[in-house]
Amino acid sequence: MSPPLAGIRVVDLSRVLAGPLATQQLSDLGATVIKVEDPRGGDATRGWGPPFDDAGRSAYFLCCNRGKKSIALDLREAAGREVVARLIASADVVVENFRPGHLEKWGLGLEELRARHPRLVTCTISGFGSDGPRRDEGGYDALIQAMSGLMAITGPTSGSGSKAGVAVIDVVTGLFAATGILGLLAGRTQPDARRHVEVSLYDSALSMLCNVSSAALMTGAEAVRYGNAHPQIVPYELFEAADGPFFLAVGNDRQWSKLAAIVGRPEWAEHPQWSHNEGRVQDRKALLTSLREVLREHDRDELLAALRAAGVPAGEVRGVLDALRDPLVAARELVWTHADGSRSVRSPLLAAVPRDQAVAPAPAPGLGAHTEELLSELGYTPEEVATLLQRTSGGGSGASD
């Protein structure tokens, strides 16, 4: 069975997380992704560690670059730009996250490339978008978490807020970018089809606020931080049993009724205020005070078993390693082991693929590991390849903007 994007060729000019994560999604779906890197150190995330594996690759780089081919080219050199132009001529998709005007300065402006190659789909990822008062500013995940309101609604109810434990805005932006690219690929045979998608971290952050931004627009009131609780569902937060914490997520009135019976308070299901979610939200403080007192009387494992048996969502609080060691991970083969022994969490997009057809992709590449191979594919002679390798090798340690 051929993967859905077999035959699609992607030139990846992006760095760090959002762009590389988007192109990894395409790679996981079968596209050939060619990652263009500065030879003076490559993607900055190669150096974001420790930890590093035995091949010197950082865990950060490994998380979003599997299955790709790496070509090392100095785009300050005309020879390097010529190679990129040839790569793009054979490509279906180009993804980039340079500052506005940077590619145009090098003669690689996306509008010009689309005019030259009518089937080319392009994607730009930026901090704040290609227009507006912040177009020239760089965007970083934690900064956008602060500026977008996400930090203000995250963390304990007291204090100044907190960033999420993962670069969630980068991740969501990468997923939006991949979705947009897939949409444009699906529609590019239509007359006058759009062939460019733009995604920014700030736009994505506002979009991912979902119910919180919707409520702010509806009421005109500033969002309030609820810590581990939910602004619009009660009870939906962290609780303490007699022997440890657990998370309880009562999503509807039927689940509330079942919870009430399990903890020995069946009358709560008929309580005039608590029997429906709206009333539970309105009477949040009194309800939670009573519920916490009752839950502290129960053994956690016994309580969780009873809740799960009744279909009430609940679970213990785990560390990341504990989560990866869950029997579910092995049963669903959620961790890939690559040919070089490195491991990564597999794409959730492939969870429905029969296991006998789900082959782990190639590992994340070494810097420039496929340079000679790709130059030869483009028709360069061995002598030209040797010359290009010499001319496009850099001497510093950082990648250009």
GROMACS .gro file of C-alpha atoms in nm:
model
  401
    1MET     CA    1   0.000   0.000   0.000
    2SER     CA    2   0.151   0.334  -0.108
    3PRO     CA    3   0.148   0.613   0.150
    4PRO     CA    4  -0.088   0.899   0.062
    5LEU     CA    5   0.187   1.148  -0.029
    6ALA     CA    6   0.410   0.907  -0.223
    7GLY     CA    7   0.564   1.099  -0.514
    8ILE     CA    8   0.527   1.440  -0.348
    9ARG     CA    9   0.855   1.626  -0.313
   10VAL     CA   10   0.906   1.893  -0.046
   11VAL     CA   11   1.192   2.143  -0.014
   12ASP     CA   12   1.217   2.240   0.352
   13LEU     CA   13   1.387   2.577   0.407
   14SER     CA   14   1.255   2.606   0.764
   15ARG     CA   15   1.433   2.574   1.096
   16VAL     CA   16   1.363   2.512   1.467
   17LEU     CA   17   1.018   2.356   1.537
   18ALA     CA   18   0.701   2.482   1.365
   19GLY     CA   19   0.829   2.443   1.008
   20PRO     CA   20   1.024   2.121   1.062
   21LEU     CA   21   0.726   1.970   1.243
   22ALA     CA   22   0.500   2.059   0.949
   23THR     CA   23   0.735   1.897   0.699
   24GLN     CA   24   0.780   1.592   0.923
   25GLN     CA   25   0.403   1.544   0.906
   26LEU     CA   26   0.433   1.540   0.528
   27SER     CA   27   0.728   1.300   0.547
   28ASP     CA   28   0.533   1.065   0.776
   29LEU     CA   29   0.259   1.061   0.510
   30GLY     CA   30   0.506   0.951   0.244
   31ALA     CA   31   0.645   1.271   0.093
   32THR     CA   32   1.015   1.306   0.014
   33VAL     CA   33   1.137   1.596   0.227
   34ILE     CA   34   1.468   1.763   0.147
   35LYS     CA   35   1.592   1.974   0.439
   36VAL     CA   36   1.820   2.256   0.327
   37GLU     CA   37   2.064   2.349   0.604
   38ASP     CA   38   2.339   2.601   0.651
   39PRO     CA   39   2.670   2.407   0.654
   40ARG     CA   40   2.795   2.627   0.940
   41GLY     CA   41   2.603   2.424   1.196
   42GLY     CA   42   2.271   2.346   1.032
   43ASP     CA   43   1.935   2.384   1.199
   44ALA     CA   44   1.992   2.561   1.532
   45THR     CA   45   1.816   2.280   1.718
   46ARG     CA   46   2.105   2.045   1.636
   47GLY     CA   47   2.287   2.223   1.918
   48TRP     CA   48   1.995   2.249   2.161
   49GLY     CA   49   2.105   2.007   2.429
   50PRO     CA   50   2.200   1.803   2.614
   51PRO     CA   51   2.087   1.538   2.571
   52PHE     CA   52   2.261   1.429   2.252
   53ASP     CA   53   2.272   1.078   2.109
   54ASP     CA   54   2.591   0.889   2.014
   55ALA     CA   55   2.582   1.052   1.670
   56GLY     CA   56   2.578   1.399   1.825
   57ARG     CA   57   2.214   1.472   1.739
   58SER     CA   58   2.009   1.655   1.999
   59ALA     CA   59   1.681   1.513   2.126
   60TYR     CA   60   1.518   1.836   2.010
   61PHE     CA   61   1.638   1.792   1.651
   62LEU     CA   62   1.535   1.426   1.648
   63CYS     CA   63   1.176   1.507   1.749
   64CYS     CA   64   1.086   1.689   1.427
   65ASN     CA   65   1.323   1.580   1.148
   66ARG     CA   66   1.283   1.204   1.100
   67GLY     CA   67   1.252   1.068   0.751
   68LYS     CA   68   1.413   1.370   0.582
   69LYS     CA   69   1.716   1.412   0.360
   70SER     CA   70   1.965   1.685   0.455
   71ILE     CA   71   2.159   1.892   0.205
   72ALA     CA   72   2.411   2.148   0.333
   73LEU     CA   73   2.419   2.465   0.121
   74ASP     CA   74   2.545   2.815   0.190
   75LEU     CA   75   2.268   3.034   0.048
   76ARG     CA   76   2.496   3.339   0.067
   77GLU     CA   77   2.681   3.178  -0.226
   78ALA     CA   78   2.534   3.198  -0.578
   79ALA     CA   79   2.624   2.831  -0.626
   80GLY     CA   80   2.419   2.734  -0.321
   81ARG     CA   81   2.120   2.936  -0.438
   82GLU     CA   82   2.142   2.775  -0.782
   83VAL     CA   83   2.121   2.429  -0.624
   84VAL     CA   84   1.813   2.534  -0.425
   85ALA     CA   85   1.653   2.672  -0.742
   86ARG     CA   86   1.709   2.335  -0.910
   87LEU     CA   87   1.566   2.149  -0.614
   88ILE     CA   88   1.257   2.368  -0.621
   89ALA     CA   89   1.210   2.314  -0.994
   90SER     CA   90   1.148   1.946  -0.920
   91ALA     CA   91   0.942   2.006  -0.606
   92ASP     CA   92   0.571   2.015  -0.525
   93VAL     CA   93   0.602   2.211  -0.200
   94VAL     CA   94   0.837   2.470  -0.049
   95VAL     CA   95   0.819   2.557   0.322
   96GLU     CA   96   1.013   2.851   0.470
   97ASN     CA   97   1.031   3.063   0.785
   98PHE     CA   98   1.280   3.336   0.694
   99ARG     CA   99   1.222   3.701   0.784
  100PRO     CA  100   1.016   3.893   0.523
  101GLY     CA  101   1.221   3.989   0.218
  102HIS     CA  102   1.506   3.749   0.288
  103LEU     CA  103   1.433   3.501   0.010
  104GLU     CA  104   1.359   3.784  -0.234
  105LYS     CA  105   1.708   3.921  -0.164
  106TRP     CA  106   1.847   3.587  -0.274
  107GLY     CA  107   1.632   3.567  -0.588
  108LEU     CA  108   1.414   3.295  -0.432
  109GLY     CA  109   1.096   3.491  -0.364
  110LEU     CA  110   0.798   3.258  -0.336
  111GLU     CA  111   0.574   3.462  -0.565
  112GLU     CA  112   0.835   3.448  -0.838
  113LEU     CA  113   0.886   3.075  -0.780
  114ARG     CA  114   0.512   3.005  -0.812
  115ALA     CA  115   0.501   3.204  -1.137
  116ARG     CA  116   0.793   2.999  -1.268
  117HIS     CA  117   0.651   2.664  -1.150
  118PRO     CA  118   0.271   2.653  -1.190
  119ARG     CA  119   0.218   2.343  -0.974
  120LEU     CA  120   0.431   2.462  -0.683
  121VAL     CA  121   0.262   2.500  -0.342
  122THR     CA  122   0.440   2.732  -0.099
  123CYS     CA  123   0.410   2.788   0.276
  124THR     CA  124   0.544   3.072   0.487
  125ILE     CA  125   0.564   3.045   0.866
  126SER     CA  126   0.636   3.358   1.068
  127GLY     CA  127   0.600   3.507   1.413
  128PHE     CA  128   0.338   3.772   1.340
  129GLY     CA  129   0.240   3.742   0.973
  130SER     CA  130   0.357   3.904   0.651
  131ASP     CA  131   0.171   4.232   0.707
  132GLY     CA  132   0.073   4.443   1.006
  133PRO     CA  133   0.286   4.639   1.253
  134ARG     CA  134   0.493   4.339   1.373
  135ARG     CA  135   0.575   4.178   1.038
  136ASP     CA  136   0.950   4.230   1.077
  137GLU     CA  137   0.974   4.090   1.430
  138GLY     CA  138   1.093   3.739   1.503
  139GLY     CA  139   0.859   3.508   1.687
  140TYR     CA  140   0.950   3.264   1.964
  141ASP     CA  141   0.708   3.026   2.128
  142ALA     CA  142   0.733   3.142   2.490
  143LEU     CA  143   0.717   3.506   2.380
  144ILE     CA  144   0.398   3.437   2.185
  145GLN     CA  145   0.256   3.244   2.481
  146ALA     CA  146   0.301   3.562   2.685
  147MET     CA  147   0.168   3.802   2.422
  148SER     CA  148  -0.132   3.595   2.312
  149GLY     CA  149  -0.293   3.549   2.652
  150LEU     CA  150  -0.205   3.182   2.681
  151MET     CA  151   0.044   3.245   2.962
  152ALA     CA  152  -0.212   3.455   3.149
  153ILE     CA  153  -0.454   3.161   3.170
  154THR     CA  154  -0.192   2.894   3.247
  155GLY     CA  155  -0.052   2.793   3.585
  156PRO     CA  156  -0.161   2.846   3.947
  157THR     CA  157  -0.442   3.091   4.014
  158SER     CA  158  -0.198   3.325   4.190
  159GLY     CA  159   0.111   3.478   4.032
  160SER     CA  160   0.183   3.602   3.683
  161GLY     CA  161   0.098   3.294   3.483
  162SER     CA  162   0.320   3.026   3.334
  163LYS     CA  163   0.424   2.894   2.998
  164ALA     CA  164   0.319   2.545   2.898
  165GLY     CA  165   0.575   2.267   2.945
  166VAL     CA  166   0.607   2.213   2.569
  167ALA     CA  167   0.632   2.470   2.287
  168VAL     CA  168   0.262   2.424   2.216
  169ILE     CA  169   0.225   2.724   1.986
  170ASP     CA  170   0.508   2.603   1.763
  171VAL     CA  171   0.345   2.259   1.755
  172VAL     CA  172  -0.001   2.391   1.670
  173THR     CA  173   0.142   2.627   1.408
  174GLY     CA  174   0.322   2.334   1.245
  175LEU     CA  175   0.000   2.132   1.239
  176PHE     CA  176  -0.192   2.426   1.089
  177ALA     CA  177   0.079   2.465   0.826
  178ALA     CA  178   0.067   2.096   0.731
  179THR     CA  179  -0.313   2.110   0.710
  180GLY     CA  180  -0.298   2.414   0.483
  181ILE     CA  181  -0.038   2.250   0.257
  182LEU     CA  182  -0.248   1.935   0.226
  183GLY     CA  183  -0.552   2.144   0.134
  184LEU     CA  184  -0.364   2.331  -0.137
  185LEU     CA  185  -0.216   2.009  -0.276
  186ALA     CA  186  -0.565   1.858  -0.295
  187GLY     CA  187  -0.702   2.160  -0.482
  188ARG     CA  188  -0.412   2.264  -0.702
  189THR     CA  189  -0.562   2.111  -1.019
  190GLN     CA  190  -0.856   2.350  -1.001
  191PRO     CA  191  -0.843   2.661  -1.222
  192ASP     CA  192  -0.707   2.965  -1.039
  193ALA     CA  193  -0.643   2.757  -0.726
  194ARG     CA  194  -0.456   2.924  -0.442
  195ARG     CA  195  -0.104   2.790  -0.409
  196HIS     CA  196   0.030   2.974  -0.103
  197VAL     CA  197  -0.052   2.932   0.265
  198GLU     CA  198   0.070   3.163   0.539
  199VAL     CA  199   0.067   3.066   0.907
  200SER     CA  200   0.193   3.274   1.198
  201LEU     CA  201   0.261   3.186   1.558
  202TYR     CA  202   0.045   3.472   1.683
  203ASP     CA  203  -0.252   3.383   1.461
  204SER     CA  204  -0.222   3.019   1.565
  205ALA     CA  205  -0.201   3.110   1.934
  206LEU     CA  206  -0.523   3.311   1.924
  207SER     CA  207  -0.693   3.030   1.734
  208MET     CA  208  -0.585   2.764   1.983
  209LEU     CA  209  -0.741   2.957   2.272
  210CYS     CA  210  -1.070   2.809   2.148
  211ASN     CA  211  -1.341   2.833   2.415
  212VAL     CA  212  -1.142   3.091   2.614
  213SER     CA  213  -1.117   3.342   2.329
  214SER     CA  214  -1.477   3.267   2.232
  215ALA     CA  215  -1.594   3.351   2.586
  216ALA     CA  216  -1.386   3.670   2.589
  217LEU     CA  217  -1.543   3.782   2.261
  218MET     CA  218  -1.890   3.697   2.388
  219THR     CA  219  -1.871   3.864   2.731
  220GLY     CA  220  -1.609   4.134   2.689
  221ALA     CA  221  -1.456   4.013   3.018
  222GLU     CA  222  -1.090   3.926   3.061
  223ALA     CA  223  -1.022   3.553   3.091
  224VAL     CA  224  -0.952   3.422   3.441
  225ARG     CA  225  -0.683   3.168   3.530
  226TYR     CA  226  -0.825   2.848   3.682
  227GLY     CA  227  -0.505   2.653   3.743
  228ASN     CA  228  -0.581   2.285   3.685
  229ALA     CA  229  -0.955   2.350   3.672
  230HIS     CA  230  -1.181   2.423   3.373
  231PRO     CA  231  -1.357   2.758   3.324
  232GLN     CA  232  -1.680   2.602   3.195
  233ILE     CA  233  -1.698   2.247   3.333
  234VAL     CA  234  -1.721   2.135   3.700
  235PRO     CA  235  -1.574   1.910   3.837
  236TYR     CA  236  -1.288   1.897   3.590
  237GLU     CA  237  -0.953   1.928   3.768
  238LEU     CA  238  -0.690   1.777   3.995
  239PHE     CA  239  -0.803   1.620   4.324
  240GLU     CA  240  -0.639   1.441   4.614
  241ALA     CA  241  -0.738   1.091   4.723
  242ALA     CA  242  -0.623   0.952   5.057
  243ASP     CA  243  -0.292   0.838   4.904
  244GLY     CA  244  -0.219   1.072   4.615
  245PRO     CA  245  -0.340   1.304   4.337
  246PHE     CA  246  -0.554   1.214   4.038
  247PHE     CA  247  -0.736   1.400   3.764
  248LEU     CA  248  -1.114   1.387   3.735
  249ALA     CA  249  -1.290   1.502   3.416
  250VAL     CA  250  -1.668   1.495   3.455
  251GLY     CA  251  -1.785   1.599   3.110
  252ASN     CA  252  -2.163   1.566   3.143
  253ASP     CA  253  -2.449   1.527   3.390
  254ARG     CA  254  -2.467   1.148   3.353
  255GLN     CA  255  -2.105   1.118   3.459
  256TRP     CA  256  -2.175   1.343   3.757
  257SER     CA  257  -2.458   1.116   3.865
  258LYS     CA  258  -2.229   0.812   3.844
  259LEU     CA  259  -1.957   0.989   4.041
  260ALA     CA  260  -2.205   1.082   4.312
  261ALA     CA  261  -2.307   0.718   4.352
  262ILE     CA  262  -1.948   0.591   4.358
  263VAL     CA  263  -1.842   0.828   4.638
  264GLY     CA  264  -2.152   0.748   4.843
  265ARG     CA  265  -2.339   1.073   4.783
  266PRO     CA  266  -2.623   0.973   4.545
  267GLU     CA  267  -2.827   1.273   4.660
  268TRP     CA  268  -2.583   1.501   4.476
  269ALA     CA  269  -2.727   1.378   4.146
  270GLU     CA  270  -3.062   1.532   4.243
  271HIS     CA  271  -2.923   1.846   4.404
  272PRO     CA  272  -3.117   2.146   4.263
  273GLN     CA  273  -2.792   2.332   4.184
  274TRP     CA  274  -2.549   2.051   4.116
  275SER     CA  275  -2.756   1.819   3.896
  276HIS     CA  276  -2.665   2.017   3.581
  277ASN     CA  277  -2.331   2.159   3.469
  278GLU     CA  278  -2.443   2.522   3.455
  279GLY     CA  279  -2.540   2.507   3.822
  280ARG     CA  280  -2.219   2.328   3.916
  281VAL     CA  281  -2.015   2.602   3.750
  282GLN     CA  282  -2.215   2.871   3.929
  283ASP     CA  283  -2.178   2.696   4.266
  284ARG     CA  284  -1.820   2.585   4.199
  285LYS     CA  285  -1.673   2.678   4.539
  286ALA     CA  286  -1.929   2.498   4.756
  287LEU     CA  287  -1.938   2.189   4.536
  288LEU     CA  288  -1.562   2.151   4.522
  289THR     CA  289  -1.529   2.195   4.897
  290SER     CA  290  -1.773   1.908   4.958
  291LEU     CA  291  -1.628   1.689   4.685
  292ARG     CA  292  -1.268   1.728   4.803
  293GLU     CA  293  -1.364   1.625   5.156
  294VAL     CA  294  -1.528   1.306   5.029
  295LEU     CA  295  -1.254   1.213   4.782
  296ARG     CA  296  -0.983   1.232   5.051
  297GLU     CA  297  -1.155   0.938   5.223
  298HIS     CA  298  -1.095   0.702   4.927
  299ASP     CA  299  -0.799   0.493   4.819
  300ARG     CA  300  -0.685   0.628   4.483
  301ASP     CA  301  -0.646   0.301   4.292
  302GLU     CA  302  -0.978   0.165   4.413
  303LEU     CA  303  -1.151   0.491   4.329
  304LEU     CA  304  -0.996   0.510   3.982
  305ALA     CA  305  -1.096   0.151   3.910
  306ALA     CA  306  -1.455   0.224   4.009
  307LEU     CA  307  -1.469   0.546   3.807
  308ARG     CA  308  -1.327   0.382   3.496
  309ALA     CA  309  -1.565   0.088   3.525
  310ALA     CA  310  -1.854   0.334   3.537
  311GLY     CA  311  -1.727   0.533   3.241
  312VAL     CA  312  -1.626   0.841   3.439
  313PRO     CA  313  -1.297   0.980   3.296
  314ALA     CA  314  -1.024   0.982   3.560
  315GLY     CA  315  -0.653   0.904   3.581
  316GLU     CA  316  -0.340   0.929   3.790
  317VAL     CA  317  -0.083   1.205   3.739
  318ARG     CA  318   0.223   1.060   3.563
  319GLY     CA  319   0.568   1.157   3.454
  320VAL     CA  320   0.662   1.140   3.086
  321LEU     CA  321   0.858   0.815   3.124
  322ASP     CA  322   0.564   0.659   3.308
  323ALA     CA  323   0.335   0.758   3.023
  324LEU     CA  324   0.573   0.609   2.765
  325ARG     CA  325   0.588   0.286   2.968
  326ASP     CA  326   0.211   0.240   2.969
  327PRO     CA  327   0.120  -0.102   2.819
  328LEU     CA  328  -0.095   0.090   2.573
  329VAL     CA  329   0.221   0.227   2.408
  330ALA     CA  330   0.356  -0.121   2.333
  331ALA     CA  331   0.015  -0.256   2.232
  332ARG     CA  332  -0.040   0.023   1.981
  333GLU     CA  333   0.330   0.041   1.881
  334LEU     CA  334   0.338   0.414   1.948
  335VAL     CA  335   0.719   0.437   1.961
  336TRP     CA  336   0.924   0.386   1.647
  337THR     CA  337   1.273   0.235   1.659
  338HIS     CA  338   1.468   0.358   1.357
  339ALA     CA  339   1.740   0.178   1.165
  340ASP     CA  340   2.018   0.352   1.361
  341GLY     CA  341   1.863   0.261   1.697
  342SER     CA  342   1.718   0.606   1.770
  343ARG     CA  343   1.357   0.618   1.884
  344SER     CA  344   1.069   0.861   1.839
  345VAL     CA  345   0.699   0.879   1.915
  346ARG     CA  346   0.525   0.772   1.597
  347SER     CA  347   0.288   0.996   1.405
  348PRO     CA  348  -0.070   0.969   1.534
  349LEU     CA  349  -0.179   1.008   1.172
  350LEU     CA  350  -0.053   0.657   1.108
  351ALA     CA  351  -0.233   0.491   1.398
  352ALA     CA  352  -0.488   0.336   1.162
  353VAL     CA  353  -0.226   0.181   0.932
  354PRO     CA  354  -0.211  -0.199   0.970
  355ARG     CA  355   0.090  -0.282   1.185
  356ASP     CA  356   0.242  -0.513   0.925
  357GLN     CA  357   0.250  -0.215   0.686
  358ALA     CA  358   0.370   0.047   0.933
  359VAL     CA  359   0.744   0.071   0.872
  360ALA     CA  360   0.950   0.316   1.077
  361PRO     CA  361   1.085   0.594   0.853
  362ALA     CA  362   1.451   0.681   0.824
  363PRO     CA  363   1.599   0.852   1.131
  364ALA     CA  364   1.670   1.224   1.144
  365PRO     CA  365   1.967   1.290   0.915
  366GLY     CA  366   2.315   1.408   0.993
  367LEU     CA  367   2.399   1.756   0.868
  368GLY     CA  368   2.443   1.739   0.491
  369ALA     CA  369   2.422   1.360   0.491
  370HIS     CA  370   2.251   1.353   0.151
  371THR     CA  371   2.429   1.644  -0.018
  372GLU     CA  372   2.627   1.438  -0.270
  373GLU     CA  373   2.331   1.210  -0.343
  374LEU     CA  374   2.098   1.501  -0.412
  375LEU     CA  375   2.350   1.693  -0.621
  376SER     CA  376   2.402   1.386  -0.835
  377GLU     CA  377   2.024   1.346  -0.874
  378LEU     CA  378   2.011   1.704  -1.002
  379GLY     CA  379   2.258   1.618  -1.278
  380TYR     CA  380   2.582   1.757  -1.138
  381THR     CA  381   2.894   1.569  -1.246
  382PRO     CA  382   3.132   1.426  -0.983
  383GLU     CA  383   3.372   1.713  -1.054
  384GLU     CA  384   3.095   1.970  -1.014
  385VAL     CA  385   2.980   1.800  -0.693
  386ALA     CA  386   3.331   1.823  -0.550
  387THR     CA  387   3.353   2.191  -0.643
  388LEU     CA  388   3.012   2.268  -0.495
  389LEU     CA  389   3.092   2.087  -0.174
  390GLN     CA  390   3.401   2.302  -0.137
  391ARG     CA  391   3.231   2.630  -0.229
  392THR     CA  392   2.920   2.587  -0.017
  393SER     CA  393   3.090   2.466   0.302
  394GLY     CA  394   3.083   2.727   0.578
  395GLY     CA  395   3.332   2.808   0.849
  396GLY     CA  396   3.127   2.945   1.137
  397SER     CA  397   2.895   2.780   1.384
  398GLY     CA  398   2.563   2.962   1.344
  399ALA     CA  399   2.302   2.954   1.071
  400SER     CA  400   2.208   3.274   0.892
  401ASP     CA  401   1.875   3.442   0.941
   0.00000   0.00000   0.00000
